[in-house]
Short mmCIF file of C-alpha atoms in Angstrom, two decimals:
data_model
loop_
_atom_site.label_atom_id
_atom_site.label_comp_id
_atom_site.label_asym_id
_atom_site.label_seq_id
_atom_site.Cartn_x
_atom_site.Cartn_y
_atom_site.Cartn_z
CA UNK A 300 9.60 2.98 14.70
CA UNK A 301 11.42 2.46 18.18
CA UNK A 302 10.85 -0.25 20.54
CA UNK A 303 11.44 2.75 23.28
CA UNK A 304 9.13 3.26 25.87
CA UNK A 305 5.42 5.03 24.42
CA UNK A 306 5.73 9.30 25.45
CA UNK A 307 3.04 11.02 26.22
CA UNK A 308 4.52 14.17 25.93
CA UNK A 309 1.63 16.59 24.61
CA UNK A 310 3.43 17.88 21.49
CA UNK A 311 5.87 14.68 20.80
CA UNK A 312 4.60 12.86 17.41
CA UNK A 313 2.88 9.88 18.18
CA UNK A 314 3.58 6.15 17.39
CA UNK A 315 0.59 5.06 15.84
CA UNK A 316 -1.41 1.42 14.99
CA UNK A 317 -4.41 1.98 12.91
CA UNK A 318 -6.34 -1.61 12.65
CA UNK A 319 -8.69 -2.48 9.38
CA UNK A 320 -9.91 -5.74 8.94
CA UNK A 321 -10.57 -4.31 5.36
CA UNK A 322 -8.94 -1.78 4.14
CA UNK A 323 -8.89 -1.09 0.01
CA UNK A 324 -10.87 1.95 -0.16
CA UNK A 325 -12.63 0.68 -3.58
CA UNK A 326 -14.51 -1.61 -0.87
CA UNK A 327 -15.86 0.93 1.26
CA UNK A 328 -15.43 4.26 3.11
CA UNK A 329 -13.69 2.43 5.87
CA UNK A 330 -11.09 1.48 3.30
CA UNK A 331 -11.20 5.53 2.09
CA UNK A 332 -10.98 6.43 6.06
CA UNK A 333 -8.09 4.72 6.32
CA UNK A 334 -5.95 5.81 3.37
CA UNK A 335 -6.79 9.85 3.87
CA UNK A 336 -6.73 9.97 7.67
CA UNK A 337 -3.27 7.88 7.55
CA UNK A 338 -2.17 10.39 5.75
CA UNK A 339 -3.19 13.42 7.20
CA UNK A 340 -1.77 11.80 10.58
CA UNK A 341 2.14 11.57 8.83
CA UNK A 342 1.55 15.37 7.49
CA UNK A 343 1.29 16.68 11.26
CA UNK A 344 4.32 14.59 11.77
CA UNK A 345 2.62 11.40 13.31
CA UNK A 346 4.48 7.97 12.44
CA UNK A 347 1.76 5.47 11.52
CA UNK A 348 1.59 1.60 11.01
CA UNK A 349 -1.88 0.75 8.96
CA UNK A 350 -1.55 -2.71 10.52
CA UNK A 351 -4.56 -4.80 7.58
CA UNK A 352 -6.02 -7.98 6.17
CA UNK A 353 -6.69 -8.57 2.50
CA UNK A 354 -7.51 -6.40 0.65
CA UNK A 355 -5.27 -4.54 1.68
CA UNK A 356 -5.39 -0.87 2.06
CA UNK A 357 -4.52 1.23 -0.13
CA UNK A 358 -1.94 4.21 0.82
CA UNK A 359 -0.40 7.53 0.08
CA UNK A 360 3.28 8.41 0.14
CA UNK A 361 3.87 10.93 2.56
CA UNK A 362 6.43 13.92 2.50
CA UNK A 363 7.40 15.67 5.45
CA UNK A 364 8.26 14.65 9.14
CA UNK A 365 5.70 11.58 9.61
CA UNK A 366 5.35 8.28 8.17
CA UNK A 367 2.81 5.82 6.80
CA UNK A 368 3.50 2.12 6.61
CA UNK A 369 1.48 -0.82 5.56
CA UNK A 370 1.81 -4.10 8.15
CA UNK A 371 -0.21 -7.46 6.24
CA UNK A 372 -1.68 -9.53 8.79
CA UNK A 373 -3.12 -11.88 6.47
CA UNK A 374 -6.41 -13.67 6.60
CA UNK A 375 -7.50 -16.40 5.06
CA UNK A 376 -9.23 -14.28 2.32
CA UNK A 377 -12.39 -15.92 2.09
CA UNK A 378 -13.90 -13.59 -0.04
CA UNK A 379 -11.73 -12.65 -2.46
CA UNK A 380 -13.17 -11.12 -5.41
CA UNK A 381 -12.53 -14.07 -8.08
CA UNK A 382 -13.28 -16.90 -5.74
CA UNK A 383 -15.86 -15.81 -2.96
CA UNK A 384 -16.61 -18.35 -0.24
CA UNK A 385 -13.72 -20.40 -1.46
CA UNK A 386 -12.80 -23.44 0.93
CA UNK A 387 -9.02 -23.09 1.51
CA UNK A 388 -6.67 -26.00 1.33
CA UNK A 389 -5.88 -27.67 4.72
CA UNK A 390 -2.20 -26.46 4.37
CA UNK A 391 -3.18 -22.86 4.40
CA UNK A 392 -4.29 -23.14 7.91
CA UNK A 393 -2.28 -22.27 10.45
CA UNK A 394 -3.86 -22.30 13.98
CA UNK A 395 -6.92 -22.12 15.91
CA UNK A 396 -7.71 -18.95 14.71
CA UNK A 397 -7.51 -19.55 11.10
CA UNK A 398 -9.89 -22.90 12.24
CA UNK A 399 -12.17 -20.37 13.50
CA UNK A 400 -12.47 -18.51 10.52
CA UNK A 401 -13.53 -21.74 8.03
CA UNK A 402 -16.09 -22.88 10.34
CA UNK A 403 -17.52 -19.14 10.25
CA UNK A 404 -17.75 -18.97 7.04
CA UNK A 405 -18.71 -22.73 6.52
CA UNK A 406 -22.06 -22.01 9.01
CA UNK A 407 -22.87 -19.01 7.50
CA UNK A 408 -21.00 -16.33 9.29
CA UNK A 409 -18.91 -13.72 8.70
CA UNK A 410 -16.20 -13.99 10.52
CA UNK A 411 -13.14 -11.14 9.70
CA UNK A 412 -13.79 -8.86 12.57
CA UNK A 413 -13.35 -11.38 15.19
CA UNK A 414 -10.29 -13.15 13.68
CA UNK A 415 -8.81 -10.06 12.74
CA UNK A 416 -9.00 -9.14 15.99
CA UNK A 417 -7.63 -12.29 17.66
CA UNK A 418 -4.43 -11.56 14.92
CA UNK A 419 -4.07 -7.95 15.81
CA UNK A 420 -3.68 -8.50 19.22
CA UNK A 421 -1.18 -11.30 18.80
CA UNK A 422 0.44 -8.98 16.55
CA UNK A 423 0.62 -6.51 19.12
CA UNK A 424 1.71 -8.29 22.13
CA UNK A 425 4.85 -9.21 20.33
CA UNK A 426 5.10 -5.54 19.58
CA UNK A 427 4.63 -3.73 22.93
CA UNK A 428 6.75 -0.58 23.70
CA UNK A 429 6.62 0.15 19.89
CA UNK A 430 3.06 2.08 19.28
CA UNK A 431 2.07 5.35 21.81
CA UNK A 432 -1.93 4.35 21.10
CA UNK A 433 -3.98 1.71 19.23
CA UNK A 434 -6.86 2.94 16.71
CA UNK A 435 -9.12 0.39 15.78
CA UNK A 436 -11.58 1.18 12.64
CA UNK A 437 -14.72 -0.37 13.19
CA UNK A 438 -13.35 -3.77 13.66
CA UNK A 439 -14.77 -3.96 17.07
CA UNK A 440 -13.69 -8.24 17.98
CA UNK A 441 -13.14 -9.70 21.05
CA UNK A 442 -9.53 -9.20 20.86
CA UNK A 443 -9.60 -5.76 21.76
CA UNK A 444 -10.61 -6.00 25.37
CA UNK A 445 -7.67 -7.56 26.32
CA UNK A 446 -5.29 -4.72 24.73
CA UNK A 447 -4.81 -2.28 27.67
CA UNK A 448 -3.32 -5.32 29.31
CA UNK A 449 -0.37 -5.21 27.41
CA UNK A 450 -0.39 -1.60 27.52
CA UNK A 451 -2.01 -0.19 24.64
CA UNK A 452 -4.31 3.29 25.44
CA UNK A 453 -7.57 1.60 22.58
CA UNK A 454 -9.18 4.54 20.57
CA UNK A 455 -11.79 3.07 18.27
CA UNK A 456 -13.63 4.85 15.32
CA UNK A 457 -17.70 3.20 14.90
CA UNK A 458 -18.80 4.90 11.31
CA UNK A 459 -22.14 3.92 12.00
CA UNK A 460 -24.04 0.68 13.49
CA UNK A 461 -23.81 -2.28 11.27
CA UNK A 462 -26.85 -3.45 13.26
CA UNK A 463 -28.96 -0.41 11.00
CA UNK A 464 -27.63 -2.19 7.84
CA UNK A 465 -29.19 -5.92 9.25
CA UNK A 466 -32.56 -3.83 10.21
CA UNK A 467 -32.60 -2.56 6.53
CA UNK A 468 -31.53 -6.01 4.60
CA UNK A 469 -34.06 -7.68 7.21
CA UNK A 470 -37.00 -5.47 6.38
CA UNK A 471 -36.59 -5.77 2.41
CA UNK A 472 -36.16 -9.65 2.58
CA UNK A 473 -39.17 -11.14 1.02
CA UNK A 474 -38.42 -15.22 2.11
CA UNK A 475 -37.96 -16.86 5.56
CA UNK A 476 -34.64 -18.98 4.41
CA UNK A 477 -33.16 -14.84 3.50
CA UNK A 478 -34.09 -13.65 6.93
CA UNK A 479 -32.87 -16.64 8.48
CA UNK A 480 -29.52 -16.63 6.28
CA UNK A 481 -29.26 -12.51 7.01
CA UNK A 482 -29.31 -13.44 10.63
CA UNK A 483 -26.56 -15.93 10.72
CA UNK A 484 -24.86 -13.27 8.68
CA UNK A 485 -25.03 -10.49 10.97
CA UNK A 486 -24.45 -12.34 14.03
CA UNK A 487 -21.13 -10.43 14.50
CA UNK A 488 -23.44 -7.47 15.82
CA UNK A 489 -23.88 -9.30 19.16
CA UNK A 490 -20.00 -9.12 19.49
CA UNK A 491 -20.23 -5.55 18.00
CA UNK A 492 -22.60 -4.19 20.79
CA UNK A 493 -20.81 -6.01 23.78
CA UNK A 494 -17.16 -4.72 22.92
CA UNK A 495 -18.69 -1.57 22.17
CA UNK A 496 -20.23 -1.15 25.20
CA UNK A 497 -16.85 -1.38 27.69
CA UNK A 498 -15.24 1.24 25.13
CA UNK A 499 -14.55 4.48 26.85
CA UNK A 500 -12.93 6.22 23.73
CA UNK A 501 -15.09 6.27 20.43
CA UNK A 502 -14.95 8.14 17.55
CA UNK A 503 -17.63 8.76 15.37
CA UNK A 504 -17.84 10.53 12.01
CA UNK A 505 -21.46 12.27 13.00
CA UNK A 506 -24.25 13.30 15.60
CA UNK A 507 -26.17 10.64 13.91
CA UNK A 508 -24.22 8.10 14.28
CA UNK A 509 -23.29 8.70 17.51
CA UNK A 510 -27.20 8.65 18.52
CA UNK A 511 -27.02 5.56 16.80
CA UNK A 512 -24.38 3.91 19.04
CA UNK A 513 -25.64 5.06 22.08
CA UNK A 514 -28.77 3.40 21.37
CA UNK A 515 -27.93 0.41 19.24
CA UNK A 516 -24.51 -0.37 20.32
CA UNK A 517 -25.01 0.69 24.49
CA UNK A 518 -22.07 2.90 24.50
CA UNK A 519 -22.07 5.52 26.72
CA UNK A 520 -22.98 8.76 25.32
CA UNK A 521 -19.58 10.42 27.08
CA UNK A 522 -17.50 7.74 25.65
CA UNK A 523 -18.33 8.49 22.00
CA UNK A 524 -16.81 11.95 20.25
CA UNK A 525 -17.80 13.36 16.97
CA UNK A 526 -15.11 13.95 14.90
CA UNK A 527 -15.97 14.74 11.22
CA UNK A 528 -14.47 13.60 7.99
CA UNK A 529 -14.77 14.82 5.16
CA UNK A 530 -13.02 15.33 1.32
CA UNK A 531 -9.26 15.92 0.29
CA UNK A 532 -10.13 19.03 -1.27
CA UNK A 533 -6.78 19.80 -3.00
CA UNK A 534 -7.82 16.78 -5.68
CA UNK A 535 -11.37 17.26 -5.09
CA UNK A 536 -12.00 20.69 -6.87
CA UNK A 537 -13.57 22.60 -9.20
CA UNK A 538 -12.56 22.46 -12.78
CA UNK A 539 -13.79 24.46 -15.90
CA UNK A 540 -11.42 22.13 -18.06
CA UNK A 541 -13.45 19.18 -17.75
CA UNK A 542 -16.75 19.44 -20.31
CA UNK A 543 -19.83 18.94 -18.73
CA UNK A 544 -21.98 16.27 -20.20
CA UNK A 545 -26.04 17.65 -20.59
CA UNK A 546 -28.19 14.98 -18.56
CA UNK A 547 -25.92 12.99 -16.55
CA UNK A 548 -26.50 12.19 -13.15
CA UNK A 549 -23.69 10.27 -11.38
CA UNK A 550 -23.94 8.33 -7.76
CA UNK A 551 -21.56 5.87 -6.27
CA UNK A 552 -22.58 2.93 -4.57
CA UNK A 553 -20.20 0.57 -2.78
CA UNK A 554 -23.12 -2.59 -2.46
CA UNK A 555 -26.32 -2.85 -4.22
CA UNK A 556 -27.78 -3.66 -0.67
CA UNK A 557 -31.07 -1.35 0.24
CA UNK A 558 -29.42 0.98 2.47
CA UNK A 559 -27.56 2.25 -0.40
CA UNK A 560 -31.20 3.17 -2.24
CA UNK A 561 -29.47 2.79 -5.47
CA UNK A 562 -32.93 0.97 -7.07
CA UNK A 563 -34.99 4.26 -5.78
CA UNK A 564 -32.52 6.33 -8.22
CA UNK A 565 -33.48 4.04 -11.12
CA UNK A 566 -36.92 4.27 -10.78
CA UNK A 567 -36.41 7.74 -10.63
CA UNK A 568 -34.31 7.83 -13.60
CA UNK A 569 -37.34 6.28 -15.28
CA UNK A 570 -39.60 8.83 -14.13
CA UNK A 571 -37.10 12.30 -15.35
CA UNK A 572 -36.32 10.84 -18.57
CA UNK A 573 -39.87 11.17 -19.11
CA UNK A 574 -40.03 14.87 -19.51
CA UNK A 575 -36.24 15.49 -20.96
CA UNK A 576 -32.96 13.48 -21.59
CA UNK A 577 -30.70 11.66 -19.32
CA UNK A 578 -28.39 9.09 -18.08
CA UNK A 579 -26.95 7.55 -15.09
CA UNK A 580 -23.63 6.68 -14.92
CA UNK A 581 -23.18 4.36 -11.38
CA UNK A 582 -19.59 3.51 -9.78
CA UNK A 583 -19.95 0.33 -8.91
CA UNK A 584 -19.61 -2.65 -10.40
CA UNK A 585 -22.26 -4.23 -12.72
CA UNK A 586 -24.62 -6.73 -11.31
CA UNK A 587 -26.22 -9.78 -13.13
CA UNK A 588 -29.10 -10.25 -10.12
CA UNK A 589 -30.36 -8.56 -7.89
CA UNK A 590 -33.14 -5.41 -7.05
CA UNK A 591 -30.86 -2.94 -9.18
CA UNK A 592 -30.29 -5.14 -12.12
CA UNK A 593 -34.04 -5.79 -12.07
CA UNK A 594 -35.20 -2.45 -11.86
CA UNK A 595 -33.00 -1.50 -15.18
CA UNK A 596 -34.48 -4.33 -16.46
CA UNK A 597 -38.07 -3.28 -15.07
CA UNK A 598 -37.66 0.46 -16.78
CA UNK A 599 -35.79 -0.92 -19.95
CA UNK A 600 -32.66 1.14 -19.37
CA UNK A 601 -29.96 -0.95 -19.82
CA UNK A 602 -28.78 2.30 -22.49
CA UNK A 603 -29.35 4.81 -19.91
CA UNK A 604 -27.32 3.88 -17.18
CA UNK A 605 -23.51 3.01 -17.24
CA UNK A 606 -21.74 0.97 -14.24
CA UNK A 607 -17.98 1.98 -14.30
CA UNK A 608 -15.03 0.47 -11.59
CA UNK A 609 -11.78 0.77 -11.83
CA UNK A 610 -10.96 4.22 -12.31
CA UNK A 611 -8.22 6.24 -11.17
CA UNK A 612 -8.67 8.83 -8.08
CA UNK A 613 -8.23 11.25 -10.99
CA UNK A 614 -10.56 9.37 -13.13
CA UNK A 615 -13.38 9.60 -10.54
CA UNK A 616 -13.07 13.13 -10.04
CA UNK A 617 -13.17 14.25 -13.50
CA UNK A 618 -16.58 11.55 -13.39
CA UNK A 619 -18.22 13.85 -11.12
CA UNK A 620 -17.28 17.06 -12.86
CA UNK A 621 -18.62 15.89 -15.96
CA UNK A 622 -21.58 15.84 -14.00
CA UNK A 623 -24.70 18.15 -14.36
CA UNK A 624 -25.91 16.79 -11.00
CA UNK A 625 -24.66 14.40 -8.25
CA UNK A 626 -26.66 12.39 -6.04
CA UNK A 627 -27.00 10.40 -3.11
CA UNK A 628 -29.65 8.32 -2.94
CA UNK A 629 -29.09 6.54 0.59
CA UNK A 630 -31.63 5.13 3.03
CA UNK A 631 -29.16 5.69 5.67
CA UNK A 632 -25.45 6.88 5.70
CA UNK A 633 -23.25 7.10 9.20
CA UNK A 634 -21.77 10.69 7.34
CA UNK A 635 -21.62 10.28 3.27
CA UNK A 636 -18.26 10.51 2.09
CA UNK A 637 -19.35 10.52 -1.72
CA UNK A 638 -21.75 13.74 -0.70
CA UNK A 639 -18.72 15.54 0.69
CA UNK A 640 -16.79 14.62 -2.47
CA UNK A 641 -19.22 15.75 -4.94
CA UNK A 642 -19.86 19.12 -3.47
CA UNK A 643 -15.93 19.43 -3.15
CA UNK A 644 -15.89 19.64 -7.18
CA UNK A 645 -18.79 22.16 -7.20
CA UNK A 646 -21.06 19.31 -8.64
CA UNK A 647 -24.85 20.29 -7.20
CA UNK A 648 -26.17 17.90 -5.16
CA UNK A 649 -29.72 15.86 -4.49
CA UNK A 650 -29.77 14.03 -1.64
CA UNK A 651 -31.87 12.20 0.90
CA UNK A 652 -32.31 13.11 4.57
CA UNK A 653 -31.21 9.52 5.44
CA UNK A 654 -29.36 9.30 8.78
CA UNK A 655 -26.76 11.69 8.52
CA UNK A 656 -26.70 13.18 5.18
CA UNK A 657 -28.33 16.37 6.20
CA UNK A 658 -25.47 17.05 8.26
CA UNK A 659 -23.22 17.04 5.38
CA UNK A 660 -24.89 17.81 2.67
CA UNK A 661 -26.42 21.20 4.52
CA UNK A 662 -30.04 22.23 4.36
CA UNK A 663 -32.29 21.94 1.39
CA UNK A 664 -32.18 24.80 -0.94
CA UNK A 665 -28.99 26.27 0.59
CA UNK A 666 -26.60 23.56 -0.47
CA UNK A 667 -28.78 21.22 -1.91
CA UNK A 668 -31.33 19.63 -2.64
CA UNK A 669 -33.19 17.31 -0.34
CA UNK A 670 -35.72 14.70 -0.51
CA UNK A 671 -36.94 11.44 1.84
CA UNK A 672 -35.41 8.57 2.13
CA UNK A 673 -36.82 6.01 -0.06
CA UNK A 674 -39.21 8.48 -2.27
CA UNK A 675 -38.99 7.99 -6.06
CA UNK A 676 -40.83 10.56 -7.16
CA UNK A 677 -39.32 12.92 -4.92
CA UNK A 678 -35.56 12.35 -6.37
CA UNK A 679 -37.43 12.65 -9.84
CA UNK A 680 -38.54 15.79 -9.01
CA UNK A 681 -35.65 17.01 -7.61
CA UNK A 682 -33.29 15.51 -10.48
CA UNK A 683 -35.65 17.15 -13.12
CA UNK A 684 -35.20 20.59 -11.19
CA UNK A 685 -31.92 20.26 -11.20
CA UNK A 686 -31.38 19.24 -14.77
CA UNK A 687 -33.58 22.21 -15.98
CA UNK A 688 -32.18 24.64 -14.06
CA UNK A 689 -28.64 25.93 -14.91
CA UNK A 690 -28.66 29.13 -12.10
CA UNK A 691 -29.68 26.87 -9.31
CA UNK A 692 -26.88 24.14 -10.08
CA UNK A 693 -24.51 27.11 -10.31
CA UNK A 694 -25.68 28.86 -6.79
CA UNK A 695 -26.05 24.66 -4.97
CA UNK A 696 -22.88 24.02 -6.44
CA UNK A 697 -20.57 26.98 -5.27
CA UNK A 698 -22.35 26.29 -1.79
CA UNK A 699 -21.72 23.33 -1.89
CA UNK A 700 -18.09 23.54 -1.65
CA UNK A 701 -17.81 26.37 0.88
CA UNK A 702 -19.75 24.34 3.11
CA UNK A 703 -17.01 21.28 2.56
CA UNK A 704 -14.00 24.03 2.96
CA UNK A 705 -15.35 24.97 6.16
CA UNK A 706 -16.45 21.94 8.04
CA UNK A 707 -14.92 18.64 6.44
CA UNK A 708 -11.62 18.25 5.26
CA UNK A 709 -8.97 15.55 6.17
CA UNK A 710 -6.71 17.94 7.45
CA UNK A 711 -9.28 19.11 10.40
CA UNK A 712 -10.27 14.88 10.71
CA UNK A 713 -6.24 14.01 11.73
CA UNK A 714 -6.00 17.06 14.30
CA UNK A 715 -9.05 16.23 16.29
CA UNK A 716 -8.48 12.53 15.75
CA UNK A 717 -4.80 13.22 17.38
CA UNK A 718 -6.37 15.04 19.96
CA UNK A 719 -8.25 11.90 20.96
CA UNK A 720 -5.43 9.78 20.71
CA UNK A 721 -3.27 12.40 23.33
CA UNK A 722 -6.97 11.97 25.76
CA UNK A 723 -6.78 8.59 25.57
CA UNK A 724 -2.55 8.50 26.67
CA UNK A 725 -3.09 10.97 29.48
CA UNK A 726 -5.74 9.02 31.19
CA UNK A 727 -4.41 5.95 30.28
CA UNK A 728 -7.91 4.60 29.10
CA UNK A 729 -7.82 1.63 26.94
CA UNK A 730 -11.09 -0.07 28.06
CA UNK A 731 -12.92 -0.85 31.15
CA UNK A 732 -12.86 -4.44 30.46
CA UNK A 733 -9.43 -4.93 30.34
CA UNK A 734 -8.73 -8.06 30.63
CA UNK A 735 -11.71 -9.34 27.87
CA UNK A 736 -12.32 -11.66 30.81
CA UNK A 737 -15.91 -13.39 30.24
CA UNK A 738 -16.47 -13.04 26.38
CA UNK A 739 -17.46 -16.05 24.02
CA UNK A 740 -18.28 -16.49 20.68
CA UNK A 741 -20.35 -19.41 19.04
CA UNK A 742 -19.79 -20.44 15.67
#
């Protein structure tokens, strides 16, 4: 990349910063975002910086016109995986911002999206004249608003409100000190909604979640564009080569936190392997505590379900076609990237109508199967007919993939996203608040 001035010639490639405060797509779908968008962006020729904090993303190698690059802008790494919540030493601190940080963390807060935010845009003001448009994923901190100052046209993608995953951890909280400890947690929100709020270019992954936004968040309902994602469907695919195992049933779940609904799958585990055989095999990693590790516990099935992490991109997909059935057992999802990837192999599907599954996963009966949010008997039922049924996983499964081929891929997720990006340039729309005058945060 050029430090020439930004074009915004309609057809030119674009110079492009894509922020993520987190970015390894083993922690999330905002890591996953990040790696397959990137690199659909460099296929239409686009040259893009993933500018990152620990862990780091996690990127393809791109052949053709564009580019993909990885820029560390380190945190602290607070919570790394073998030493959560660690207290750094005082020599690893290098400025206010890193001060900030600590004393987050210290009171209870979470504090990566602000102080990635603060680093981004020092990053970038050193930087100007080098990116065409700024694309921030989710991180939405302070240090945005101040980004069309130094001449940066601000697109940022919201995958859903993080103040629906406080309302869910809230409600299943049983003590006061949890609630009160949740709070302190999620206190980011407040930031969330007022940055959000003087965006005028958001992308979101779903009608959903842009409902969602408008309501939670106070964005403005012509500010926020629905641009789906959806599955890399060249290593997503069908494959008669890989056996299929009778009985299993596999899920991925990033957190056992309750919007996932992973516990409602075990109980309904519980409840099919009462009439026939089967298994679960989870990707996620194995927990000691907690409502899922007590609800194996609950239903003795410590030999009935299998946690697995770690596995290839090659590994995973063979996972699901071993598969007799896939499911989703979410209370809410902003879109449901493991939904799109499961019907991409031609792996039927049962899934809950939480927040915007039903727009992927299609209507019940046609592409899958559907149940409420929440209902353990209903995924038992559904599972069962599933599991009993080899013509109906056949017919769910082949429509399950057409519907992905037509309406989410990566490739159609880069050319609307650049499409956004070229809006943004013309009008030269960063954010109405562009100076970030009158913003605070308390630790």
């Amino acid at each position: 990349m050029t430090g020439q001035p930004p074009s915004t010639a309609d057809q030119r490639p674009l110079r492009i910063a894509l922020l993520s405060y987190r970015g390894d797509p083993f922690c999330g779908g905002q890591g996953v975002y990040v790696r397959h968008l990137s690199r659909e962006l460099a296929r239409l020729g686009h040259h893009v910086d993933v500018i990152g904090a620990q862990p780091f993303p996690v990127l393809d190698e791109v052949e053709g016109p564009g580019s993909v690059r990885l820029v560390e802008l380190p945190s602290l790494d607070l919570y790394r995986a073998d030493d959560p919540f660690r207290t750094p030493a005082a020599t690893e601190l290098r400025g206010l911002v890193d001060a900030l940080e600590v004393a987050t963390m210290w009171t209870g807060g979470f504090p990566e999206p602000l102080t990635f935010s603060l680093r981004a845009r020092q990053y970038l003001a050193a930087h100007r004249g080098r990116y065409d448009v700024v694309h921030d994923n989710q991180t939405l901190g302070y240090g945005l608003l101040g980004l069309a100052r130094h001449g940066f046209p601000l697109v940022t993608t919201i995958h859903h409100p993080v103040t629906e995953d406080r309302r869910l951890e809230l409600a299943a909280a049983t003590t006061r000190l949890r609630r009160l400890s949740l709070r302190r947690w999620y206190a980011f929100t407040r930031m969330q909604r007022r940055v959000a709020a003087r965006l005028d270019q958001i992308i979101t992954v779903s009608g959903s979640s842009k409902a969602g936004i408008v309501e939670q968040l106070g964005a403005a309902p012509g500010a926020v564009s629905v641009v789906p994602i959806g599955a890399d469907t060249r290593l997503w695919s069908p494959s008669e080569a890989v056996e299929v195992v009778p009985g299993r049933i596999v899920t991925t779940s990033s957190a056992d936190v309750p919007l996932k609904g992973l516990v409602h799958l075990v109980e309904a585990l519980a409840k099919v392997r009462t009439e026939r055989e089967a298994h679960l095999v989870v990707v996620c990693k194995k927990q000691g505590q907690g409502p899922v590790a007590d609800a194996v516990r609950r239903f003795d099935l410590e030999r009935h379900i299998e946690f697995r992490t770690g596995l290839s991109d090659e590994e995973l997909v063979d996972l699901y076609r071993s598969a007799e059935v896939a499911c989703v057992p979410s209370l809410y999802e902003g879109f449901s990237l493991p939904a799109a990837e499961a019907m991409a192999t031609g792996t039927p599907l049962v899934a809950t109508t939480g927040g915007a599954i039903p727009e992927v996963a299609g209507p019940d009966q046609e592409s899958c199967l559907a149940v409420p949010p929440g209902d353990a008997g209903a995924l038992a039922s559904a599972l069962g007919r599933l599991l009993d049924d080899a013509e109906l996983r056949a017919r769910l499964g082949s429509a399950g993939r057409a519907r992905v081929l037509a309406h989410f891929t990566w490739e159609r997720a880069a050319e609307l996203t650049a499409e956004r990006y070229r809006a943004a340039i013309a009008t030269g729309v960063g954010q109405r608040a562009r100076a970030g005058a009158g913003w605070r945060y308390v630790v």
